[in-house]
Amino acid sequence: MSVSASASWHDEKPRHAKDLARELERIRKRAGVPTIEDVEEFYDVGKFAGLGESVLSKAHRRAAPTFVHGEHFRRIVAKTHRDMFGAASKSTASKGTLVKPFSPIRPPLKEGTSRSANSSGDSDSDENEASMSLGALTVIFVVIILTFLALLIGGIIVCDVCAENFRAVTTT
């Protein structure tokens, strides 16, 4: 089904994630690896994007012009895969198999934990963005205060010099 006015990409994206999770599970079984994180088509960004485009074309879908098979969508696919094939992942995790992280910056969640109150996965790093925003605002505030003080002191000095020069000119 192609994207039309009745079925937007917002509605198609979860279907695409499920289709991609099924395809990765099929590849995982064929390769004989314990998790999809070990499948080359999952951890190689270029191959993941190629597989995503292939799955889209097989399903006669097309993505929104701004859509990218990037890190965020890869996390969505991994979560969808865990939801669909969770039993297989749990059995391999209990064997002590090493799992490659999704990203060197942000490892996958442990069972029963959530990153924030909104665990839908829409925002990658709300807490980091909030702390960076607070830090940036603090720096900007300090710079504004220092600039104001410098201008105030400079203005006072200039006024004193001007007043002395004015008195010298008017008295002669």
Coordinates of C-alpha atoms in Angstrom, one line a residue:
M1 CA 0.0 0.0 0.0
S2 CA 1.4 3.4 -0.9
V3 CA 1.1 6.4 1.3
S4 CA -2.0 8.4 0.5
A5 CA -4.1 11.0 2.2
S6 CA -5.9 8.3 4.2
A7 CA -2.8 6.5 5.3
S8 CA 0.0 8.8 6.3
W9 CA 3.6 7.9 6.9
H10 CA 2.9 8.3 10.6
D11 CA 0.5 5.3 10.3
E12 CA 2.8 3.4 8.0
K13 CA 6.0 3.8 10.1
P14 CA 5.0 1.2 12.8
R15 CA 4.0 -1.3 10.1
H16 CA 7.4 -0.7 8.4
A17 CA 9.1 -1.3 11.8
K18 CA 7.2 -4.6 12.2
D19 CA 8.1 -5.7 8.7
L20 CA 11.7 -4.8 9.2
A21 CA 11.8 -6.6 12.6
R22 CA 10.3 -9.8 10.9
E23 CA 12.9 -9.6 8.1
L24 CA 15.8 -9.2 10.7
E25 CA 14.4 -12.1 12.7
R26 CA 14.4 -14.2 9.5
I27 CA 18.0 -13.2 8.8
R28 CA 19.0 -13.8 12.4
K29 CA 17.7 -17.4 12.3
R30 CA 19.3 -18.1 8.9
A31 CA 22.7 -16.7 10.2
G32 CA 22.4 -18.6 13.5
V33 CA 23.2 -15.7 15.7
P34 CA 21.7 -15.2 19.1
T35 CA 20.2 -11.6 18.7
I36 CA 19.4 -9.2 15.9
E37 CA 22.1 -6.9 17.3
D38 CA 24.6 -9.5 15.9
V39 CA 23.1 -9.4 12.4
E40 CA 25.2 -7.3 10.1
E41 CA 22.2 -5.8 8.4
F42 CA 21.2 -4.4 11.8
Y43 CA 24.4 -2.9 13.1
D44 CA 25.8 -1.6 9.8
V45 CA 24.0 1.6 9.1
G46 CA 24.3 1.4 5.3
K47 CA 23.1 -2.2 5.2
F48 CA 20.2 -1.4 7.6
A49 CA 19.1 1.5 5.3
G50 CA 19.3 -0.8 2.3
L51 CA 17.3 -3.5 4.0
G52 CA 14.7 -0.9 5.0
E53 CA 14.4 0.4 1.5
S54 CA 14.1 -3.2 0.2
V55 CA 11.3 -4.0 2.7
L56 CA 9.5 -0.8 1.8
S57 CA 9.6 -1.6 -1.9
K58 CA 8.4 -5.2 -1.3
A59 CA 5.4 -3.9 0.6
H60 CA 4.8 -1.3 -2.1
R61 CA 5.2 1.5 0.4
R62 CA 7.2 4.7 0.2
A63 CA 8.5 6.7 3.1
A64 CA 8.0 10.3 3.8
P65 CA 10.6 12.5 2.0
T66 CA 12.3 13.4 5.3
F67 CA 12.4 9.8 6.7
V68 CA 15.8 8.3 7.4
H69 CA 16.7 4.7 8.4
G70 CA 18.9 6.1 11.1
E71 CA 19.8 5.3 14.7
H72 CA 16.4 6.5 16.1
F73 CA 14.5 4.2 13.7
R74 CA 16.9 1.3 14.4
R75 CA 16.0 1.6 18.1
I76 CA 12.3 1.6 17.2
V77 CA 12.8 -1.6 15.2
A78 CA 14.8 -3.2 18.0
K79 CA 12.0 -2.4 20.5
T80 CA 9.4 -3.7 18.0
H81 CA 11.5 -6.9 17.6
R82 CA 11.7 -7.4 21.4
D83 CA 8.0 -6.9 21.7
M84 CA 7.3 -9.4 18.9
F85 CA 10.0 -12.0 19.6
G86 CA 10.8 -11.3 23.2
A87 CA 11.0 -14.9 24.3
A88 CA 13.9 -15.6 22.0
S89 CA 15.8 -12.6 23.2
K90 CA 15.2 -13.5 26.9
S91 CA 16.5 -17.1 26.4
T92 CA 19.7 -15.9 24.8
A93 CA 20.2 -13.2 27.4
S94 CA 19.9 -15.7 30.2
K95 CA 22.7 -17.7 28.6
G96 CA 25.1 -14.8 29.2
T97 CA 25.6 -14.0 25.5
L98 CA 27.3 -10.7 24.9
V99 CA 25.0 -8.3 23.1
K100 CA 26.3 -5.3 21.0
P101 CA 24.8 -2.0 22.1
F102 CA 22.6 0.0 19.8
S103 CA 24.9 3.0 20.1
P104 CA 28.1 3.6 22.0
I105 CA 26.4 6.6 23.5
R106 CA 23.2 5.0 24.7
P107 CA 23.1 1.3 25.6
P108 CA 19.8 -0.7 25.5
L109 CA 17.5 -0.7 28.5
K110 CA 17.5 -3.5 31.1
E111 CA 14.2 -5.3 31.6
G112 CA 11.7 -3.5 33.7
T113 CA 13.3 0.0 33.4
S114 CA 12.4 3.0 31.5
R115 CA 14.4 6.1 30.6
S116 CA 11.7 8.6 31.4
A117 CA 8.1 8.9 32.1
N118 CA 7.4 9.1 28.4
S119 CA 8.9 5.7 27.3
S120 CA 7.4 5.9 23.8
G121 CA 10.9 6.5 22.4
D122 CA 9.9 9.8 20.7
S123 CA 12.7 11.8 22.2
D124 CA 16.3 10.4 22.3
S125 CA 17.7 12.3 25.2
D126 CA 15.3 14.6 27.0
E127 CA 17.3 14.6 30.2
N128 CA 20.6 15.4 28.5
E129 CA 18.9 18.2 26.4
A130 CA 17.3 19.7 29.5
S131 CA 20.6 19.8 31.4
M132 CA 22.4 21.2 28.3
S133 CA 19.7 23.8 27.9
L134 CA 20.0 24.8 31.6
G135 CA 23.8 25.0 31.3
A136 CA 23.6 27.1 28.1
L137 CA 21.1 29.4 29.7
T138 CA 23.3 29.9 32.7
V139 CA 26.3 30.7 30.5
I140 CA 24.3 33.2 28.4
F141 CA 22.9 34.8 31.6
V142 CA 26.5 35.2 33.0
V143 CA 27.7 36.7 29.8
I144 CA 24.9 39.2 29.7
I145 CA 25.5 40.3 33.3
L146 CA 29.3 40.6 32.6
T147 CA 28.6 42.7 29.5
F148 CA 26.2 44.9 31.4
L149 CA 28.7 45.5 34.1
A150 CA 31.5 46.2 31.7
L151 CA 29.4 48.7 29.8
L152 CA 28.2 50.3 33.1
I153 CA 31.8 50.8 34.4
G154 CA 33.0 52.0 30.9
G155 CA 30.1 54.5 30.8
I156 CA 30.9 55.9 34.2
I157 CA 34.6 56.3 33.3
V158 CA 33.6 58.0 30.0
C159 CA 31.2 60.3 31.8
D160 CA 33.8 61.4 34.3
V161 CA 36.4 62.1 31.6
C162 CA 33.7 64.0 29.5
A163 CA 32.7 66.1 32.5
E164 CA 36.3 67.1 33.3
N165 CA 36.9 68.0 29.6
F166 CA 33.6 70.0 29.5
R167 CA 34.6 71.9 32.7
A168 CA 38.1 72.6 31.2
V169 CA 36.6 73.9 27.9
T170 CA 33.9 76.1 29.5
T171 CA 36.2 77.7 32.1
T172 CA 38.9 79.0 29.6

